[in-house]
Short mmCIF file of C-alpha atoms in Angstrom, two decimals:
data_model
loop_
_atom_site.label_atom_id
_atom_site.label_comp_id
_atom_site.label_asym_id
_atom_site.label_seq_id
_atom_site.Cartn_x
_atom_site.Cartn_y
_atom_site.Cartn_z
CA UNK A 1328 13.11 0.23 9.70
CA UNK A 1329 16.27 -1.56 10.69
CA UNK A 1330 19.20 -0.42 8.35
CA UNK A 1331 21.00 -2.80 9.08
CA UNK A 1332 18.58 -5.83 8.36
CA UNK A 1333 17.62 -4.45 5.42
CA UNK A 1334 20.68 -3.22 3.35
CA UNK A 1335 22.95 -5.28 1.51
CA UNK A 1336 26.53 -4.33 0.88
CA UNK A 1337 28.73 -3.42 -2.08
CA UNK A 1338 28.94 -6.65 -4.01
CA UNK A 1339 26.88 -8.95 -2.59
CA UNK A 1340 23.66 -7.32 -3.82
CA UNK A 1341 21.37 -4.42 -4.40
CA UNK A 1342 22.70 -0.66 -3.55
CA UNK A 1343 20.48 0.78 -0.96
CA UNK A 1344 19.67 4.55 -0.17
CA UNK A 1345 17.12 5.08 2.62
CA UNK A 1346 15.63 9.03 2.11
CA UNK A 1347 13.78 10.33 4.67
CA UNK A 1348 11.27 13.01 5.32
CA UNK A 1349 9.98 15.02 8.21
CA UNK A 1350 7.97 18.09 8.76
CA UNK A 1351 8.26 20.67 11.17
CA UNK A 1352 7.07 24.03 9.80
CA UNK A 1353 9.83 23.25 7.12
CA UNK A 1354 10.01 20.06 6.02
CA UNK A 1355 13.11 18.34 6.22
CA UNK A 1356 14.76 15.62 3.42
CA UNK A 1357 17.62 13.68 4.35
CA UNK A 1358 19.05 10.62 2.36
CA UNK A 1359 22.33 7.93 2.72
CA UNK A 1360 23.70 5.50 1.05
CA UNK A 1361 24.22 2.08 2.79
CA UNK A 1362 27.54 1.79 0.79
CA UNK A 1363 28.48 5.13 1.92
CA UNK A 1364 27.00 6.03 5.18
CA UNK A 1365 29.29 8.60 6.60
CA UNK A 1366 28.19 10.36 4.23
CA UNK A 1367 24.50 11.61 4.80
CA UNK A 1368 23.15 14.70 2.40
CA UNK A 1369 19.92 16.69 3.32
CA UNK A 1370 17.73 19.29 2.27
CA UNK A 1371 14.90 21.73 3.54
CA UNK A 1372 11.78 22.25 1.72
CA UNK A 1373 9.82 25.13 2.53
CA UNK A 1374 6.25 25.44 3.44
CA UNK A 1375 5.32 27.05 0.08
CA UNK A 1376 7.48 24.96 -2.16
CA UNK A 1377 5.27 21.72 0.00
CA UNK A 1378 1.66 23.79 -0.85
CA UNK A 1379 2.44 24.12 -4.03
CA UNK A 1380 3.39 20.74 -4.52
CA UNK A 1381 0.46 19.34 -2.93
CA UNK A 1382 -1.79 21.41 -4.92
CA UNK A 1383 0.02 20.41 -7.97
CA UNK A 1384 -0.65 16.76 -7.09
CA UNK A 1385 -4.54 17.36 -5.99
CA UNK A 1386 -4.44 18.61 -9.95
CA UNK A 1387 -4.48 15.55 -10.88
CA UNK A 1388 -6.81 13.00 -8.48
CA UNK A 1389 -9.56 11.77 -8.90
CA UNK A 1390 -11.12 12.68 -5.49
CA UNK A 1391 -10.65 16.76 -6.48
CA UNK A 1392 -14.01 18.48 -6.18
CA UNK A 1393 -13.54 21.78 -7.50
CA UNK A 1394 -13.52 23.00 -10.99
CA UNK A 1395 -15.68 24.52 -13.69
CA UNK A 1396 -17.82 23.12 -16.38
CA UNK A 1397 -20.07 20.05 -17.50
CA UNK A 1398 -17.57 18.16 -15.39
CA UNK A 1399 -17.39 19.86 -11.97
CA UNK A 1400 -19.08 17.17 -10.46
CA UNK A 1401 -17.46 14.26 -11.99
CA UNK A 1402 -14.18 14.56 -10.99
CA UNK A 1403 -13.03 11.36 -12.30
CA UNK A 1404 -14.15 12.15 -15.68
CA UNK A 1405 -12.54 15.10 -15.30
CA UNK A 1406 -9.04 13.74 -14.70
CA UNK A 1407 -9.17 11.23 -16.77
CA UNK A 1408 -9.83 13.34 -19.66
CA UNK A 1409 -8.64 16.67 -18.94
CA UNK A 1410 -6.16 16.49 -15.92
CA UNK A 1411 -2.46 16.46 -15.66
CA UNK A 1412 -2.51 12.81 -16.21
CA UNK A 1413 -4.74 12.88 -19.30
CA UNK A 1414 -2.02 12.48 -21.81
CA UNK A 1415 1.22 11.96 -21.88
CA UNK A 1416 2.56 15.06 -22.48
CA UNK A 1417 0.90 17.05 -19.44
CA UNK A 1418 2.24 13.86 -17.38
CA UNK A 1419 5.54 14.55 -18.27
CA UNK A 1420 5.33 18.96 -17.60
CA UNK A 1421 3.34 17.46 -14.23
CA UNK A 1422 6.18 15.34 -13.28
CA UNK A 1423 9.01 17.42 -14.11
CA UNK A 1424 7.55 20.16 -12.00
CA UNK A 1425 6.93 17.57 -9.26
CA UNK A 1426 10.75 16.81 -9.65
CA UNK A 1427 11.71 20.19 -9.98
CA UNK A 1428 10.15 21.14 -6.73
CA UNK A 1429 10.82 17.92 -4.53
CA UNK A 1430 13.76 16.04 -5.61
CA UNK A 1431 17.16 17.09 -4.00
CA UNK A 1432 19.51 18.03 -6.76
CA UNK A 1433 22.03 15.98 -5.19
CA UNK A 1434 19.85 12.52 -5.28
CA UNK A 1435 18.85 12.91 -8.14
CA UNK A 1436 22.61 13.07 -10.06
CA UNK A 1437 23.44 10.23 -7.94
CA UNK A 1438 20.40 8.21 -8.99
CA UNK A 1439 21.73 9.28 -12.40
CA UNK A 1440 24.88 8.45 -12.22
CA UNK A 1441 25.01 4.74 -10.20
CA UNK A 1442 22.00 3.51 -12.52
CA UNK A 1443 23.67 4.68 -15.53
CA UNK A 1444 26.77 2.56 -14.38
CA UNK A 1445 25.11 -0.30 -13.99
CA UNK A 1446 24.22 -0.72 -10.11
CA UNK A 1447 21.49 -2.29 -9.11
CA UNK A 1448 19.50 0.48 -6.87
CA UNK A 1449 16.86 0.27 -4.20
CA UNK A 1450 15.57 3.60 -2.82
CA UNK A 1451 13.96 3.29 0.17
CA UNK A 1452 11.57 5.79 1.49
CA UNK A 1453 9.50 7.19 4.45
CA UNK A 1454 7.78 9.97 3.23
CA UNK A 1455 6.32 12.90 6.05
CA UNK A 1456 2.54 13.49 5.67
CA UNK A 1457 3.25 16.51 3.62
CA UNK A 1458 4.83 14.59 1.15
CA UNK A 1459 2.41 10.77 1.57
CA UNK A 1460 1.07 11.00 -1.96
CA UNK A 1461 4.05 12.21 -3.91
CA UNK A 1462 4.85 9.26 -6.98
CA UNK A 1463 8.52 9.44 -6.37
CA UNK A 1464 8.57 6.66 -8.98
CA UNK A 1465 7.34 8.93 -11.63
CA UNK A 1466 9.78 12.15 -11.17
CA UNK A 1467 12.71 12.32 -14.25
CA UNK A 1468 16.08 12.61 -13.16
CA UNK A 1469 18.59 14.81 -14.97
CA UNK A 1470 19.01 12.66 -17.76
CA UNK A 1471 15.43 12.36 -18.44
CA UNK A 1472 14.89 8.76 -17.24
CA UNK A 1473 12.43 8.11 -14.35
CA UNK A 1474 13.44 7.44 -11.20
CA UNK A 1475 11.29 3.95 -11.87
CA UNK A 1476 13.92 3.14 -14.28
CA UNK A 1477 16.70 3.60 -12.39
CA UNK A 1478 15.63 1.72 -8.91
CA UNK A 1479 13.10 -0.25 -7.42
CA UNK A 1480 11.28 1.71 -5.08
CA UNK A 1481 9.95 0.21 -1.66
CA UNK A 1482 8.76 2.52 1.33
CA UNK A 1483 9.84 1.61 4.84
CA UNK A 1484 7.62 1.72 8.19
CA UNK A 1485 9.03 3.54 10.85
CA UNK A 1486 11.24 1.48 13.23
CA UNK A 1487 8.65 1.74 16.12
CA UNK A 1488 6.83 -1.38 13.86
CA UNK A 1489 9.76 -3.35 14.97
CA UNK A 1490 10.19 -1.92 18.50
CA UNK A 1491 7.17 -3.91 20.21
CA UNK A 1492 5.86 -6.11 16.97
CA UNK A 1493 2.92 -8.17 17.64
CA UNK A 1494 3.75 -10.99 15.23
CA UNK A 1495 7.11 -11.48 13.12
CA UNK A 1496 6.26 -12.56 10.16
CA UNK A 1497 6.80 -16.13 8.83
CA UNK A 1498 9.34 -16.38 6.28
CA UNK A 1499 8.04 -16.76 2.81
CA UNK A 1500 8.45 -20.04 1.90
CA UNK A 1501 8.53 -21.03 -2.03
CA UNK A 1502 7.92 -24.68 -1.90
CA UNK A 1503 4.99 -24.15 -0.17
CA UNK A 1504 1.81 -24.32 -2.57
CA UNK A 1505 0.33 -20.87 -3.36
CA UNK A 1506 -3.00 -20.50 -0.67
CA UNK A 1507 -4.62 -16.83 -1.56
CA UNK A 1508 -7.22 -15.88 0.53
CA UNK A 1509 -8.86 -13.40 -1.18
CA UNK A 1510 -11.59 -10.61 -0.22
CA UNK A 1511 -13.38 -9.40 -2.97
CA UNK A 1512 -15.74 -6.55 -1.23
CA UNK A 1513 -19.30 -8.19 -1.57
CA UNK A 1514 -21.76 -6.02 -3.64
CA UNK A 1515 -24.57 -6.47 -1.32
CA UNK A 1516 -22.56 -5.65 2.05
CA UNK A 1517 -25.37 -3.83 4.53
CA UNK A 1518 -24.79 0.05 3.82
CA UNK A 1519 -23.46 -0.23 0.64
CA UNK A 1520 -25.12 2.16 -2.32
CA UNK A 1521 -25.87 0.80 -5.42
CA UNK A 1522 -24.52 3.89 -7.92
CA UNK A 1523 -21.23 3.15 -6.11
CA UNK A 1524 -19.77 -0.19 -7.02
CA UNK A 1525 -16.09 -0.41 -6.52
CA UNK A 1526 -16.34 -3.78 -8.01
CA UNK A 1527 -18.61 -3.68 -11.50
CA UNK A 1528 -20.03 -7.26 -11.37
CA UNK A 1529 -17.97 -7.88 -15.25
CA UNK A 1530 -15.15 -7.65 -13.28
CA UNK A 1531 -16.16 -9.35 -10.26
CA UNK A 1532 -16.95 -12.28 -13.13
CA UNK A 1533 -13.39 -11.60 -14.57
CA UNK A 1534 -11.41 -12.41 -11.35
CA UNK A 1535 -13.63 -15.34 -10.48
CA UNK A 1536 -12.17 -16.79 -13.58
CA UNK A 1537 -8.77 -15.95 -13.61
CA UNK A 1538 -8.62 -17.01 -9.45
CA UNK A 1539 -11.44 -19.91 -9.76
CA UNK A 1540 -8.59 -22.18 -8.99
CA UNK A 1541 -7.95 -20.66 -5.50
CA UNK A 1542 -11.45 -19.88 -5.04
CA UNK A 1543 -13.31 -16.13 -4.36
CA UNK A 1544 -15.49 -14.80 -1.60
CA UNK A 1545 -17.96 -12.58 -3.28
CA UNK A 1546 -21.92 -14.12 -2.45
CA UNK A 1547 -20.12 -15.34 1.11
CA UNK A 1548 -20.68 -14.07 4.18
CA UNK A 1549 -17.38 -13.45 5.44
CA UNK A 1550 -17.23 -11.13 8.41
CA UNK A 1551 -14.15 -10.63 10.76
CA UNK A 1552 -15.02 -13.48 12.86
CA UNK A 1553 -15.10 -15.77 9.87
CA UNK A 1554 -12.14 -14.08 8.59
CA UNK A 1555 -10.07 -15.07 11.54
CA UNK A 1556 -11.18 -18.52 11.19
CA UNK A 1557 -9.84 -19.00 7.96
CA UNK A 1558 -6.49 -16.51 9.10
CA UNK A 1559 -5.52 -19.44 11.98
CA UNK A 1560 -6.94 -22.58 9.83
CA UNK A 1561 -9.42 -23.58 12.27
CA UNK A 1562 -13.21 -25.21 10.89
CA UNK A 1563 -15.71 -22.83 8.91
CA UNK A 1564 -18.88 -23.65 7.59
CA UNK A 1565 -19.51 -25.50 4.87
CA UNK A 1566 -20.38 -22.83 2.48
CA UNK A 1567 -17.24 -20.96 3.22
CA UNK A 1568 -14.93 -23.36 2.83
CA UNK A 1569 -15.75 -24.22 -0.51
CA UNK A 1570 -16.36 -20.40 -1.59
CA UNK A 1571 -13.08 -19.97 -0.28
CA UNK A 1572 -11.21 -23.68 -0.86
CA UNK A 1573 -10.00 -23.49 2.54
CA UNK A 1574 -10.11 -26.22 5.08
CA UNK A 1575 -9.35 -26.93 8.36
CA UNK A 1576 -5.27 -26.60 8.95
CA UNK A 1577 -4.78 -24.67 5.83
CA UNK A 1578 -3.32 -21.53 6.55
CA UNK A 1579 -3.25 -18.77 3.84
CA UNK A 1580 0.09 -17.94 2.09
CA UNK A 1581 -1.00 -14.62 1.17
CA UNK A 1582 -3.93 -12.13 1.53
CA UNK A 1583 -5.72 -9.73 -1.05
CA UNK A 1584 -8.53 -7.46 -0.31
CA UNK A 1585 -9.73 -5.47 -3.53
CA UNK A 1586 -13.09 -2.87 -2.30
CA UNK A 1587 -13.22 0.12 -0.88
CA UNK A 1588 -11.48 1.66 1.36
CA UNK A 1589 -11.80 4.79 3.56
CA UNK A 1590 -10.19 6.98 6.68
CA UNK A 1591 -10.86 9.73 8.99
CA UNK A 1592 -8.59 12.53 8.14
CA UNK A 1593 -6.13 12.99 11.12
CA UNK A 1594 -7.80 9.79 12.88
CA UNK A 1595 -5.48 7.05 10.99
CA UNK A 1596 -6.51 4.01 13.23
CA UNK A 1597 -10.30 4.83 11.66
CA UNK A 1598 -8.65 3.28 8.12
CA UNK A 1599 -10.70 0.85 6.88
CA UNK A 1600 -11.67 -2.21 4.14
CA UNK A 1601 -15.32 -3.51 4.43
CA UNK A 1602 -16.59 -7.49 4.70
CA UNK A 1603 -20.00 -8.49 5.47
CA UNK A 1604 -20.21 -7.13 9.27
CA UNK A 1605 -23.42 -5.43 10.35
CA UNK A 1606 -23.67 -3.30 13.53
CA UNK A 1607 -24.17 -5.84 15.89
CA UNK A 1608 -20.60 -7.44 15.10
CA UNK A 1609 -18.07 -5.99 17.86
CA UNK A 1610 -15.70 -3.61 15.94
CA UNK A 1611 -14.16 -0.08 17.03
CA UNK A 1612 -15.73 1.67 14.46
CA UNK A 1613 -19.49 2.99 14.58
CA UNK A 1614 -21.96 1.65 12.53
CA UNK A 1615 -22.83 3.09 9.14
CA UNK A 1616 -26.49 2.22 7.86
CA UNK A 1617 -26.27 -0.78 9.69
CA UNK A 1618 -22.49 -1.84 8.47
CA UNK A 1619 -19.26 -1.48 10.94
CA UNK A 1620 -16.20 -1.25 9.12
CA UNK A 1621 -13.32 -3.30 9.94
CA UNK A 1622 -10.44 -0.52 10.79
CA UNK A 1623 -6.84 -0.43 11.28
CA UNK A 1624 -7.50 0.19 15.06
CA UNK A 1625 -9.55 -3.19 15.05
CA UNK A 1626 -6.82 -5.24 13.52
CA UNK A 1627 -4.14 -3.78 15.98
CA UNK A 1628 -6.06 -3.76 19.29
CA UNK A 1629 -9.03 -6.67 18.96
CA UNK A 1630 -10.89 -7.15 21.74
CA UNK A 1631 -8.37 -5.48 24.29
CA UNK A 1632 -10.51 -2.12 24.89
CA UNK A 1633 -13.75 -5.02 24.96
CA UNK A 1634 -16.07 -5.06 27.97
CA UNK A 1635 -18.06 -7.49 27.26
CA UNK A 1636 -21.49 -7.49 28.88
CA UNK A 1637 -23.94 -10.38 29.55
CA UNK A 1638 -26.87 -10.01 26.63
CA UNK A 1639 -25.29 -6.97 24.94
CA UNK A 1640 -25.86 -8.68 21.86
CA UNK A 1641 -22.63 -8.05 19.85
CA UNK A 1642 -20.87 -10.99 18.00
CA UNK A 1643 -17.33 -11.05 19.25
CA UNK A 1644 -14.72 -11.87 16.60
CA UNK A 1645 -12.14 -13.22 19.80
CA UNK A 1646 -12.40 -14.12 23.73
CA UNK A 1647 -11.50 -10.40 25.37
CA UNK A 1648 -7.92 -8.99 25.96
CA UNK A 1649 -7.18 -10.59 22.68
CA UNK A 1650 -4.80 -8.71 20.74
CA UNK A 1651 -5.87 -8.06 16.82
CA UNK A 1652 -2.71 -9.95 15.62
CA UNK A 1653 -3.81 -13.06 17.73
CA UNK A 1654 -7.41 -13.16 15.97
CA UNK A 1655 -6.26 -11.89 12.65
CA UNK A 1656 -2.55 -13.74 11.91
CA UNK A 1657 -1.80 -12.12 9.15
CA UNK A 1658 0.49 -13.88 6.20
CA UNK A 1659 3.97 -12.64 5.57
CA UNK A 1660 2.36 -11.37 1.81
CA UNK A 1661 -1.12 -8.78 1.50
CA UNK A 1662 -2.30 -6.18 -0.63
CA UNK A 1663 -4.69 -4.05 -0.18
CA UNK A 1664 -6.00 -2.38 -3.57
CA UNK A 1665 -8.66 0.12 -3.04
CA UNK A 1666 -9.17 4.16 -2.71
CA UNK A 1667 -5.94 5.27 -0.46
CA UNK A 1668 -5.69 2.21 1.23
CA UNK A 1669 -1.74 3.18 2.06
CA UNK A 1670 -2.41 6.43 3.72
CA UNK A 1671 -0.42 5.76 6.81
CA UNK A 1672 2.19 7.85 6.17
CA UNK A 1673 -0.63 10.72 5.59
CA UNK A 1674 -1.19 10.96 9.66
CA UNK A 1675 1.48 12.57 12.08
CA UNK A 1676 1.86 9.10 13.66
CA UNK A 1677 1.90 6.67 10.46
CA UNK A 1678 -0.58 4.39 11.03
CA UNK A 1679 -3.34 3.00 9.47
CA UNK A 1680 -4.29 -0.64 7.58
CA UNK A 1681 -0.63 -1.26 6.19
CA UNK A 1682 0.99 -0.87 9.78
CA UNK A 1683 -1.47 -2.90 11.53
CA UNK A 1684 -0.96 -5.57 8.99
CA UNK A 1685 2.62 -5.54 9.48
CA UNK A 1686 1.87 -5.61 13.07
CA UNK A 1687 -0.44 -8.77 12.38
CA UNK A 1688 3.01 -10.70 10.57
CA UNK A 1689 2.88 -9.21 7.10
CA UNK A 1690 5.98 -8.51 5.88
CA UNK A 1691 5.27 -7.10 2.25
CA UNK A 1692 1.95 -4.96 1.92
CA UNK A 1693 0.65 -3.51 -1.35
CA UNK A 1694 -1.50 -0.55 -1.13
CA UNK A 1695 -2.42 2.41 -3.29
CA UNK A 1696 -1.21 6.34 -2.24
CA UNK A 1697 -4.33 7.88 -3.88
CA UNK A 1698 -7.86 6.98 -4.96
CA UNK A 1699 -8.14 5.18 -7.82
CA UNK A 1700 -10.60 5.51 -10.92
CA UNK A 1701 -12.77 2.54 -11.23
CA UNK A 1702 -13.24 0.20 -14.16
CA UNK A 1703 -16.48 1.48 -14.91
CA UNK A 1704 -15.32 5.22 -14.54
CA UNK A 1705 -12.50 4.56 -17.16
CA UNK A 1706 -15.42 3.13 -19.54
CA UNK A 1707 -17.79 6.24 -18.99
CA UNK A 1708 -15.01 9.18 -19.40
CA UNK A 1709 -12.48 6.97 -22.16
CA UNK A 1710 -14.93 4.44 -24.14
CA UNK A 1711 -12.65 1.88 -23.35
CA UNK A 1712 -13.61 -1.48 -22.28
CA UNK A 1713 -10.56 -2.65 -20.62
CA UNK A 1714 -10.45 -3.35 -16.88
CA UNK A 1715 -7.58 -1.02 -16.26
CA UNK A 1716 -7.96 -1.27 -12.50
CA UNK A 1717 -8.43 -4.97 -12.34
CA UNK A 1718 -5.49 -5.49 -14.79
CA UNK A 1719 -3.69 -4.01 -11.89
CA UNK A 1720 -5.17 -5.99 -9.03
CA UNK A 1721 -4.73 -8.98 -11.24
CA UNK A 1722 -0.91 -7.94 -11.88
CA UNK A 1723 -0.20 -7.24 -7.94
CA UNK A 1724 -2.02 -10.95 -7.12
CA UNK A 1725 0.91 -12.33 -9.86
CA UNK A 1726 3.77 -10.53 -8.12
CA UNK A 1727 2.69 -11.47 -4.40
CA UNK A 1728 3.46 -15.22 -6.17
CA UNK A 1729 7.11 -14.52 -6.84
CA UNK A 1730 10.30 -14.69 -5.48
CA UNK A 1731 10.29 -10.67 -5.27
CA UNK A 1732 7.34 -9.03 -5.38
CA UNK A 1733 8.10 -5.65 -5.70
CA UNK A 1734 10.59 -6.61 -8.34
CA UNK A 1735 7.52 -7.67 -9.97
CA UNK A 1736 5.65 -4.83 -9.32
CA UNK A 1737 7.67 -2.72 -10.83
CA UNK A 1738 8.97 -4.99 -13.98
CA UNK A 1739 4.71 -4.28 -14.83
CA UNK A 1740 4.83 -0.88 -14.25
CA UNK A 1741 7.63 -0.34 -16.07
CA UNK A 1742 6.18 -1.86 -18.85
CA UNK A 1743 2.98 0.00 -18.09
CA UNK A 1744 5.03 3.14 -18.32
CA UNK A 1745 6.87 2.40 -22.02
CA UNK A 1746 3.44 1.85 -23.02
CA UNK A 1747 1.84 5.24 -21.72
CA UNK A 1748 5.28 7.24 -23.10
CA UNK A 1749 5.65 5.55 -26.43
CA UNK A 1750 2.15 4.96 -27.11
CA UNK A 1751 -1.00 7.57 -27.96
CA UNK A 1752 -1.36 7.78 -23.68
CA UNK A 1753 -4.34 5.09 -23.50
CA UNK A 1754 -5.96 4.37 -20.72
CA UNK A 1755 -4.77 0.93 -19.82
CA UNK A 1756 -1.34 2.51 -19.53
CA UNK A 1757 -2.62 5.77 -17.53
CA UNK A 1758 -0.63 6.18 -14.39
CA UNK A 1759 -3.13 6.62 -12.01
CA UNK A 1760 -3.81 3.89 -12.13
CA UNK A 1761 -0.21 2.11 -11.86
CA UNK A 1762 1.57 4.83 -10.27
CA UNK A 1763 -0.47 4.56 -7.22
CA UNK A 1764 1.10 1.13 -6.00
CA UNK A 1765 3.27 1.04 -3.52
CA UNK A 1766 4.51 -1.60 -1.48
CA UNK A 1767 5.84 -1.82 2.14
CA UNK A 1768 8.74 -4.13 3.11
CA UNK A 1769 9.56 -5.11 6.93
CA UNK A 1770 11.77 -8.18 7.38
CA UNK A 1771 12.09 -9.45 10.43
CA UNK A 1772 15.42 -7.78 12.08
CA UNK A 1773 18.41 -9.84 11.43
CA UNK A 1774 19.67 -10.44 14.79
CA UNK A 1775 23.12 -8.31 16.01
CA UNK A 1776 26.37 -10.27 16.06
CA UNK A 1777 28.56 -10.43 18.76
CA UNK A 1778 30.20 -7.27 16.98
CA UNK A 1779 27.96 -5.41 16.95
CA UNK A 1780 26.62 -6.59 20.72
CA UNK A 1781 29.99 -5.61 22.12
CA UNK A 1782 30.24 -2.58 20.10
CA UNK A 1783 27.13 -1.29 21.56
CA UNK A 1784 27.87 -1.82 25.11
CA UNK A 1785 31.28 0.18 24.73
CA UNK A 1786 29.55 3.33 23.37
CA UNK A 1787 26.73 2.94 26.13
CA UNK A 1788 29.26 2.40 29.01
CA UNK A 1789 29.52 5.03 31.50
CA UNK A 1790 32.86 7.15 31.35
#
């Protein structure tokens, strides 16, 4: 991203340090502070001390698919009662090791040391694929405290978002009454199998009633062409508007999509959430039993690779050579809660739903950097009857109301995290759960003062 639009001085607000990642047979770590920029620190990671890392961190998923005993094929149940994030105490050896292996030296004592005096920190990351899953927040710093305690963590895009944007996003306005639009994944989408609700319907039921007052889209049939309706405020049908409590010339504030979601490993414009489509709606992906996804390439590129053909029978979401960001406006606020949903950073060329909505106007995305357990796999491997996963969604929907939302984010996982360390480790407080958030920011650039315009031209001028 733009350093310069983003940091704020000495002073006049939050310290900033942007760390940086790249792999090249080595990966590389480099990190500088905004308040001391002539000052850049970096450090190589070798390929083993990566494997081992990622292994370490594959530990603990839920997604892992080896293993021994009753459990092998549960993998869920598995971590959730066995793995490194089981209890507290393995967290904490997990982390530490994490740390141990990842986190420059040199960070980490200065993370110590400005926190402990007082400054007000926000580390700013762009992880390389190597490193896409790594909870940064989580890793303890010399003096034992998390790094979650001693900054707010946000992760950057790369500054190609901002080299040819499609839409800048529309500044968030807080006089302006709170309009969700929310996309609950619909239980009876075409392809979907019944042993594998995201969604258990008790929770479905349970943010119905804590959102009735915006309104909920599970039961509706809300496909990408009805989708982009509602995203530029034109008419919808009946049905849908009250399902949805949008009208005509409403325009949503914010967007949240809680369901599954899914990639192509090294194909990161194949990312994907799921609506109501069926296989004859126009979408990049291919159809699977009869449903077409709606991916990360169909939000950036819409209907500009679309031939359309006289009787081909496909129901177009936007007139061709329509870019996704014209059909799909997205609003300057979206999460996306669901299995990896923020996996851009995993591909060589980050991409996937996060960029495209911060292509579409976004400017602050919530996603999750692993799969998550769901409610009902927390009930059958803890006995617990709390929806830890839908506590979370439910938190994320109350920051994306704020004045800073990932403030707010991490104020709950904070307390989420006092909880799991001071507590027996229950699940409600287990962090794979909360650890998994993370949250994009990308401003719009502030534009370069004459300063900075002249400055520019002297060090480009030809000698």
């Amino acid at each position: 991203m733009n350093d310069r639009a983003n940091s704020s001085m000495s002073g006049t607000g939050p310290t900033e340090v942007l760390f940086r990642m790249a792999d090249s047979g080595s990966t590389y770590a480099y990190w500088r502070w905004l308040d001391d920029p002539d000052n850049p620190q970096h450090t190589v990671l070798t390929p083993d001390t990566v494997a081992q890392a990622q292994d370490l961190i594959a530990s603990a998923m839920v997604d892992r698919i080896d293993g021994d005993g009753p459990d092998r094929f549960d993998p869920t149940r598995r971590a959730l009662r066995d793995g490194p994030l089981s209890n507290p105490a393995r967290e904490a050896a997990w982390s530490a090791e994490l740390a141990q292996r990842l986190l420059p030296p040199g960070l980490a004592q200065d993370l110590d040391r400005r926190s402990c005096a007082g400054e007000d920190i926000v580390l700013r990351i762009i992880p390389s694929p190597r490193l896409a899953r790594v909870p940064w927040d989580l890793l303890p710093l010399p003096s034992g405290r998390r790094i979650l305690e001693a900054a707010t963590v946000r992760l950057d895009a790369p500054a190609v978002v901002n080299a040819n944007r499609g839409r800048y996003p529309e500044p968030w306005d807080p006089q302006t009454p709170d309009r969700p639009l929310y996309l609950l994944e619909p239980p009876n989408r075409p392809g979907r199998h019944n042993g594998n609700e995201v969604i258990a319907s008790a929770a479905q039921d349970l943010l119905i009633e804590r959102l009735e007052h915006h309104g909920a889209v599970p039961g509706v049939e809300l496909g990408r062409t009805t989708l982009g309706r509602l995203l530029r405020g034109e008419p919808t049908d009946k049905d849908t508007a009250e399902a949805t409590g949008f009208t005509a010339g409403e325009l949503p504030t914010r967007l949240l999509y809680y369901g599954h979601a899914d990639s192509t490993p090294h194909e990161p414009g194949s990312a994907a959430i799921h609506l109501t489509d069926d296989a004859a709606v126009y979408g990049q992906a291919s159809p699977v039993n009869g449903h077409r996804p709606f991916t990360a390439l169909d939000l950036l590129r819409g209907t500009m690779d679309a031939y359309r053909r006289d009787g081909d029978g496909l129901d177009y979401p936007g007139p061709d050579e329509t870019p996704g960001h014209a059909i799909w406006p997205i609003p300057s606020r979206a999460a996306l809660i669901g299995c990896e949903s923020g996996a851009d950073h995993r591909a060589l060329e980050t991409f996937g739903m996060v960029i495209a909505l911060l292509n579409a106007g976004a400017e602050t995305v919530t996603s999750t950097r692993w799969t998550l357990p769901t409610d009902s796999a927390f009930h059958d491997a803890c006995g617990t009857v709390e929806m830890v996963t839908t506590e979370a969604v439910l938190a994320v929907d109350t920051a994306h109301t704020g004045p800073d939302p990932i403030r707010a984010i991490r104020d709950w996982q904070l307390r989420r995290l006092r909880d799991w360390t001071s507590g027996d480790g229950r699940a409600d407080s287990n962090p794979l759960v909360w650890a998994a958030l993370t949250t994009h920011h990308a401003p719009t650039p502030a534009p370069l003062t004459e300063e900075e315009i002249q400055a520019a031209k002297a060090a480009y001028a030809p000698t």
